[in-house]
């Protein structure tokens, strides 16, 4: 768990700037990616590309702490039920379920992260306080605001969990 958490901290050094540019491009489809990148650097400096770093890390660590132990537990349960180690496709199914569940429970953190990344420079959300962002969403939009986008997030991450964790398991089986 510690290794996964440290891995997320480092991976977010690359993931966050690309996520900031991607999300800003999604809400401004008429602007090119290069224009969004240069505008962010001009208006906010390098800090603008890392806005949401803390909130992304605070989303990714709980996600990993839910997904991977759940994936392993589901594989163990399935192995125990059938009397032998799971096949890679079964591991993929477990990965899909674990990823979807982890996505669902961490959706409020994802919503807060998105609001922080897309906030207008100088606004209260732009400061990056995750608890303040969550509180603001709760006060203005309630539970539905905290879980905005939960179904597409679960679907995408379930598919990713199926593909990535199934492929990982198949590769591991081939190498061992």
Backbone as numpy.savetxt, mean C-alpha at the origin, in Angstrom:
# Nx Ny Nz CAx CAy CAz Cx Cy Cz
9.63 -9.88 10.74 8.80 -8.68 10.74 9.67 -7.42 10.74
10.77 -7.49 11.49 11.67 -6.34 11.52 12.31 -6.14 10.15
12.73 -7.24 9.53 13.36 -7.15 8.20 12.37 -6.60 7.17
11.13 -7.08 7.23 10.11 -6.57 6.29 9.87 -5.09 6.52
9.82 -4.67 7.77 9.60 -3.26 8.09 10.75 -2.40 7.59
11.98 -2.85 7.81 13.13 -2.09 7.32 13.16 -2.05 5.80
12.78 -3.16 5.18 12.69 -3.20 3.72 11.69 -2.19 3.20
10.56 -2.06 3.89 9.54 -1.08 3.48 10.06 0.35 3.61
10.78 0.63 4.68 11.34 1.97 4.89 12.25 2.35 3.72
13.08 1.41 3.30 14.01 1.67 2.19 13.26 1.72 0.85
12.35 0.78 0.63 11.61 0.75 -0.64 10.81 2.04 -0.84
10.31 2.60 0.25 9.52 3.83 0.15 10.36 5.03 -0.31
11.68 4.95 -0.19 12.54 6.02 -0.70 12.37 6.16 -2.21
12.06 5.05 -2.89 11.84 5.07 -4.33 10.34 5.14 -4.64
9.55 4.40 -3.88 8.11 4.30 -4.14 7.39 5.63 -3.97
7.73 6.40 -2.93 6.97 7.61 -2.62 7.06 8.68 -3.71
8.24 9.04 -4.21 8.23 10.05 -5.28 7.43 9.61 -6.51
7.53 8.35 -6.88 6.76 7.90 -8.04 5.27 7.89 -7.73
4.89 7.57 -6.50 3.49 7.59 -6.09 2.94 9.02 -6.08
3.73 9.97 -5.60 3.30 11.37 -5.59 3.01 11.84 -7.01
3.94 11.59 -7.92 3.76 12.02 -9.31 2.58 11.29 -9.94
2.46 9.98 -9.71 1.36 9.20 -10.28 0.01 9.71 -9.80
-0.12 9.94 -8.51 -1.41 10.40 -7.97 -1.75 11.80 -8.47
-0.77 12.65 -8.56 -1.04 13.99 -9.08 -1.41 13.94 -10.56
-0.82 13.01 -11.30 -1.19 12.84 -12.71 -2.62 12.31 -12.83
-3.03 11.49 -11.88 -4.38 10.95 -11.93 -5.44 12.02 -11.70
-5.14 13.01 -10.90 -6.11 14.08 -10.66 -5.94 15.26 -11.63
-4.88 15.26 -12.41 -4.64 16.29 -13.44 -4.26 15.60 -14.74
-5.19 14.88 -15.36 -4.85 14.09 -16.54 -4.37 14.91 -17.74
-4.63 16.22 -17.73 -4.18 17.03 -18.86 -2.71 17.40 -18.77
-2.10 17.18 -17.59 -0.68 17.50 -17.43 0.17 16.25 -17.65
1.31 16.44 -18.27 2.22 15.31 -18.50 2.94 14.97 -17.19
3.45 13.78 -17.13 4.19 13.33 -15.97 5.41 14.21 -15.73
6.11 14.53 -16.79 7.30 15.39 -16.67 6.92 16.77 -16.16
5.79 17.30 -16.63 5.33 18.62 -16.17 4.99 18.57 -14.68
4.33 17.51 -14.25 3.97 17.36 -12.84 5.22 17.25 -11.98
6.18 16.47 -12.45 7.45 16.33 -11.73 8.16 17.67 -11.60
8.30 18.40 -12.72 9.01 19.68 -12.65 8.23 20.72 -11.85
6.91 20.71 -11.94 6.10 21.64 -11.16 6.26 21.36 -9.67
6.24 20.09 -9.30 6.41 19.73 -7.89 7.77 20.17 -7.38
8.81 19.91 -8.15 10.16 20.31 -7.73 10.28 21.83 -7.65
9.69 22.55 -8.60 9.76 24.01 -8.60 8.99 24.60 -7.43
7.78 24.10 -7.18 6.92 24.66 -6.13 7.32 24.22 -4.72
7.73 22.96 -4.58 7.94 22.40 -3.24 9.34 21.87 -2.98
10.16 21.81 -4.01 11.49 21.23 -3.85 11.41 19.72 -3.72
12.52 19.13 -3.38 12.60 17.67 -3.26 11.64 17.16 -2.18
11.36 18.02 -1.18 10.42 17.62 -0.11 9.04 17.32 -0.68
8.68 18.00 -1.76 7.38 17.76 -2.38 7.24 16.35 -2.92
8.36 15.81 -3.41 8.34 14.43 -3.91 8.25 13.42 -2.77
8.66 13.84 -1.59 8.61 12.92 -0.44 7.46 13.24 0.51
6.55 14.10 0.06 5.38 14.36 0.89 4.59 13.05 0.96
4.30 12.64 2.14 3.59 11.38 2.31 4.52 10.21 2.58
5.82 10.46 2.71 6.76 9.36 3.00 6.38 8.67 4.30
6.21 9.48 5.36 5.88 8.90 6.67 4.55 8.16 6.61
3.56 8.75 5.95 2.25 8.10 5.89 2.30 6.83 5.04
3.16 6.79 4.03 3.31 5.59 3.23 3.96 4.48 4.05
5.01 4.82 4.76 5.66 3.84 5.64 4.68 3.35 6.70
3.90 4.27 7.25 2.91 3.90 8.27 1.76 3.07 7.70
1.61 3.06 6.40 0.63 2.17 5.75 1.28 0.83 5.42
2.49 0.86 4.90 3.15 -0.35 4.42 3.55 -1.31 5.53
4.01 -0.79 6.65 4.45 -1.68 7.72 3.27 -2.47 8.30
2.16 -1.83 8.68 1.03 -2.66 9.15 0.51 -3.61 8.07
0.52 -3.16 6.82 0.09 -4.03 5.73 0.93 -5.31 5.71
2.24 -5.16 5.74 3.13 -6.32 5.72 2.97 -7.18 6.97
2.77 -6.52 8.12 2.62 -7.26 9.37 1.31 -8.04 9.41
0.35 -7.68 8.60 -0.90 -8.45 8.49 -0.76 -9.49 7.37
-0.32 -9.06 6.20 -0.32 -9.93 5.02 0.56 -11.16 5.17
1.81 -11.00 5.54 2.73 -12.14 5.51 2.44 -13.19 6.58
2.19 -12.81 7.83 1.82 -13.85 8.80 0.50 -14.55 8.45
-0.46 -13.79 7.90 -1.72 -14.40 7.50 -1.50 -15.37 6.35
-0.70 -14.99 5.39 -0.37 -15.86 4.25 0.25 -17.16 4.75
1.23 -17.05 5.63 1.88 -18.25 6.17 0.90 -19.10 6.97
0.05 -18.47 7.77 -0.93 -19.21 8.56 -1.94 -19.93 7.68
-2.40 -19.27 6.63 -3.34 -19.90 5.71 -2.70 -21.09 4.99
-1.44 -20.93 4.59 -0.74 -22.06 3.95 -0.60 -23.22 4.92
-0.24 -22.92 6.16 -0.11 -23.98 7.18 -1.43 -24.69 7.41
-2.51 -23.93 7.51 -3.83 -24.51 7.73 -4.23 -25.41 6.56
-4.03 -24.91 5.34 -4.38 -25.68 4.15 -3.52 -26.95 4.07
-2.23 -26.82 4.36 -1.33 -27.98 4.37 -1.79 -29.02 5.39
-2.14 -28.56 6.57 -2.60 -29.46 7.63 -3.88 -30.17 7.21
-4.81 -29.43 6.61 -6.10 -30.01 6.19 -5.93 -31.09 5.12
-5.00 -30.87 4.20 -4.85 -31.83 3.10 -3.75 -32.85 3.35
-2.97 -32.66 4.39 -1.94 -33.64 4.75 -0.64 -33.53 3.98
-0.45 -32.47 3.23 0.84 -32.23 2.56 0.99 -30.74 2.27
2.21 -30.36 1.93 2.52 -28.96 1.67 1.67 -28.44 0.50
1.26 -27.18 0.60 0.44 -26.59 -0.45 1.21 -26.49 -1.76
0.48 -26.59 -2.86 1.04 -26.35 -4.19 1.17 -24.84 -4.37
1.88 -24.42 -5.41 2.08 -22.98 -5.63 0.75 -22.28 -5.91
-0.19 -22.95 -6.61 -1.48 -22.30 -6.89 -2.26 -22.12 -5.59
-2.11 -23.05 -4.65 -2.79 -22.92 -3.36 -2.16 -21.79 -2.55
-0.85 -21.68 -2.64 -0.16 -20.57 -1.98 -0.62 -19.25 -2.57
-0.84 -19.23 -3.88 -1.32 -18.02 -4.56 -2.71 -17.64 -4.04
-3.58 -18.62 -3.86 -4.92 -18.34 -3.33 -4.81 -17.78 -1.91
-3.94 -18.37 -1.10 -3.71 -17.85 0.25 -3.16 -16.43 0.21
-2.26 -16.17 -0.75 -1.70 -14.83 -0.92 -2.74 -13.81 -1.33
-3.67 -14.25 -2.18 -4.75 -13.35 -2.61 -5.63 -12.98 -1.42
-5.99 -13.97 -0.63 -6.84 -13.70 0.53 -6.10 -12.82 1.54
-4.86 -13.17 1.83 -4.08 -12.39 2.81 -3.89 -10.95 2.34
-3.58 -10.77 1.06 -3.41 -9.42 0.52 -4.69 -8.62 0.56
-5.80 -9.25 0.19 -7.09 -8.56 0.22 -7.48 -8.15 1.63
-7.27 -9.05 2.59 -7.61 -8.73 3.97 -6.72 -7.60 4.49
-5.41 -7.69 4.23 -4.48 -6.64 4.67 -4.84 -5.31 4.02
-5.24 -5.36 2.75 -5.65 -4.13 2.05 -6.87 -3.52 2.72
-7.83 -4.36 3.07 -9.06 -3.85 3.70 -8.76 -3.16 5.02
-7.99 -3.81 5.88 -7.78 -3.24 7.21 -6.85 -2.03 7.21
-6.05 -1.87 6.17 -5.15 -0.71 6.11 -5.66 0.39 5.17
-6.87 0.24 4.66 -7.43 1.25 3.77 -7.48 2.64 4.40
-7.88 2.80 5.67 -7.86 4.16 6.23 -6.48 4.81 6.16
-5.43 4.03 6.37 -4.07 4.57 6.26 -3.75 4.95 4.82
-4.27 4.18 3.86 -4.06 4.49 2.46 -4.80 5.77 2.07
-6.02 5.93 2.58 -6.79 7.15 2.31 -6.05 8.37 2.87
-5.57 8.25 4.11 -4.83 9.36 4.72 -3.58 9.68 3.91
-2.86 8.65 3.48 -1.66 8.84 2.68 -1.98 9.59 1.39
-3.06 9.19 0.73 -3.44 9.83 -0.52 -3.82 11.29 -0.30
-4.57 11.57 0.75 -4.97 12.96 1.04 -3.74 13.81 1.34
-2.77 13.25 2.05 -1.54 13.98 2.37 -0.76 14.28 1.09
-0.63 13.28 0.22 0.15 13.47 -1.01 -0.51 14.47 -1.95
-1.83 14.50 -1.96 -2.53 15.37 -2.90 -2.92 16.73 -2.32
-2.65 16.95 -1.05 -3.03 18.20 -0.39 -2.30 19.38 -1.02
-2.97 20.49 -1.03 -2.37 21.72 -1.54 -1.21 22.10 -0.62
-0.10 22.50 -1.20 1.07 22.91 -0.42 0.66 23.97 0.59
1.10 23.80 1.83 0.80 24.75 2.89 -0.47 24.43 3.66
-1.28 23.49 3.19 -2.50 23.13 3.90 -2.17 22.23 5.10
-3.15 22.03 5.96 -2.89 21.22 7.16 -2.55 19.78 6.78
-3.20 19.21 5.78 -2.87 17.84 5.37 -1.47 17.74 4.77
-1.01 18.81 4.12 0.32 18.78 3.50 1.43 18.64 4.53
1.12 18.94 5.80 2.13 18.78 6.85 2.44 17.32 7.13
1.55 16.42 6.73 1.85 14.99 6.82 1.46 14.31 8.11
0.65 14.96 8.93 0.24 14.34 10.19 -0.87 13.33 9.90
-0.53 12.04 10.01 -1.46 10.97 9.66 -2.67 10.97 10.58
-2.46 11.13 11.88 -3.58 11.13 12.83 -4.52 12.31 12.57
-3.96 13.46 12.26 -4.79 14.63 11.95 -5.59 14.38 10.66
-4.96 13.78 9.67 -5.66 13.48 8.42 -6.79 12.49 8.67
-6.51 11.45 9.43 -7.55 10.45 9.76 -8.69 11.10 10.53
-8.35 11.95 11.49 -9.38 12.64 12.27 -10.24 13.54 11.41
-9.61 14.25 10.49 -10.36 15.13 9.59 -11.30 14.35 8.68
-10.83 13.23 8.17 -11.67 12.39 7.32 -12.84 11.85 8.14
-12.56 11.39 9.34 -13.61 10.84 10.22 -14.68 11.90 10.52
-14.24 13.12 10.84 -15.19 14.19 11.18 -16.04 14.61 10.00
-15.46 14.68 8.83 -16.20 15.19 7.68 -16.91 14.11 6.86
-16.36 12.90 6.83 -16.92 11.87 5.95 -17.30 10.58 6.68
-16.88 10.45 7.92 -17.23 9.26 8.69 -16.51 8.01 8.21
-17.10 6.89 8.57 -16.51 5.58 8.25 -16.38 5.37 6.75
-17.36 5.83 5.99 -17.29 5.65 4.53 -16.11 6.41 3.94
-15.76 7.54 4.51 -14.59 8.28 4.04 -13.29 7.55 4.34
-13.22 6.96 5.52 -12.01 6.21 5.89 -11.80 4.99 5.01
-12.90 4.42 4.52 -12.80 3.21 3.70 -13.11 3.47 2.23
-12.94 4.72 1.81 -13.15 5.06 0.40 -12.20 4.24 -0.47
-12.74 3.61 -1.49 -11.91 2.84 -2.42 -11.51 1.47 -1.93
-12.13 0.99 -0.85 -11.72 -0.29 -0.27 -11.88 -1.46 -1.24
-12.96 -1.48 -2.01 -13.20 -2.62 -2.91 -12.17 -2.68 -4.04
-11.92 -1.57 -4.77 -10.89 -1.67 -5.81 -9.49 -1.93 -5.23
-9.22 -1.39 -4.04 -7.91 -1.64 -3.40 -7.77 -3.10 -3.07
-8.83 -3.69 -2.49 -8.78 -5.12 -2.16 -8.63 -5.96 -3.43
-9.37 -5.61 -4.47 -9.30 -6.38 -5.72 -7.90 -6.33 -6.32
-7.32 -5.15 -6.40 -6.00 -5.00 -6.99 -4.93 -5.73 -6.17
-5.00 -5.58 -4.87 -3.98 -6.19 -4.02 -4.18 -7.70 -3.92
-5.43 -8.15 -3.97 -5.67 -9.60 -4.00 -5.06 -10.21 -5.26
-5.27 -9.56 -6.39 -4.68 -10.04 -7.64 -3.16 -10.04 -7.55
-2.61 -8.96 -7.00 -1.16 -8.89 -6.82 -0.66 -9.97 -5.89
-1.37 -10.20 -4.79 -0.98 -11.25 -3.85 -1.01 -12.62 -4.51
-2.02 -12.86 -5.33 -2.11 -14.12 -6.05 -0.90 -14.31 -6.97
-0.62 -13.29 -7.77 0.47 -13.39 -8.74 1.83 -13.42 -8.06
2.11 -12.44 -7.20 3.45 -12.32 -6.62 3.76 -13.44 -5.64
2.84 -13.72 -4.74 3.13 -14.74 -3.73 3.05 -16.14 -4.34
2.18 -16.34 -5.32 2.15 -17.62 -6.02 3.42 -17.85 -6.82
3.88 -16.80 -7.51 5.13 -16.90 -8.27 6.31 -17.11 -7.35
6.32 -16.40 -6.23 7.39 -16.58 -5.24 7.43 -18.04 -4.78
6.26 -18.59 -4.45 6.20 -19.96 -3.95 6.66 -20.96 -5.02
6.22 -20.76 -6.26 6.61 -21.65 -7.35 8.12 -21.58 -7.57
8.66 -20.38 -7.58 10.11 -20.20 -7.76 10.87 -20.86 -6.62
10.39 -20.67 -5.41 11.04 -21.28 -4.24 11.02 -22.80 -4.34
9.89 -23.36 -4.78 9.79 -24.81 -4.92 10.73 -25.32 -6.01
10.88 -24.57 -7.10 11.78 -24.98 -8.16 13.24 -24.93 -7.74
13.58 -23.98 -6.90 14.97 -23.81 -6.49 15.39 -24.75 -5.34
14.42 -25.21 -4.57 14.76 -26.05 -3.41 14.62 -27.52 -3.70
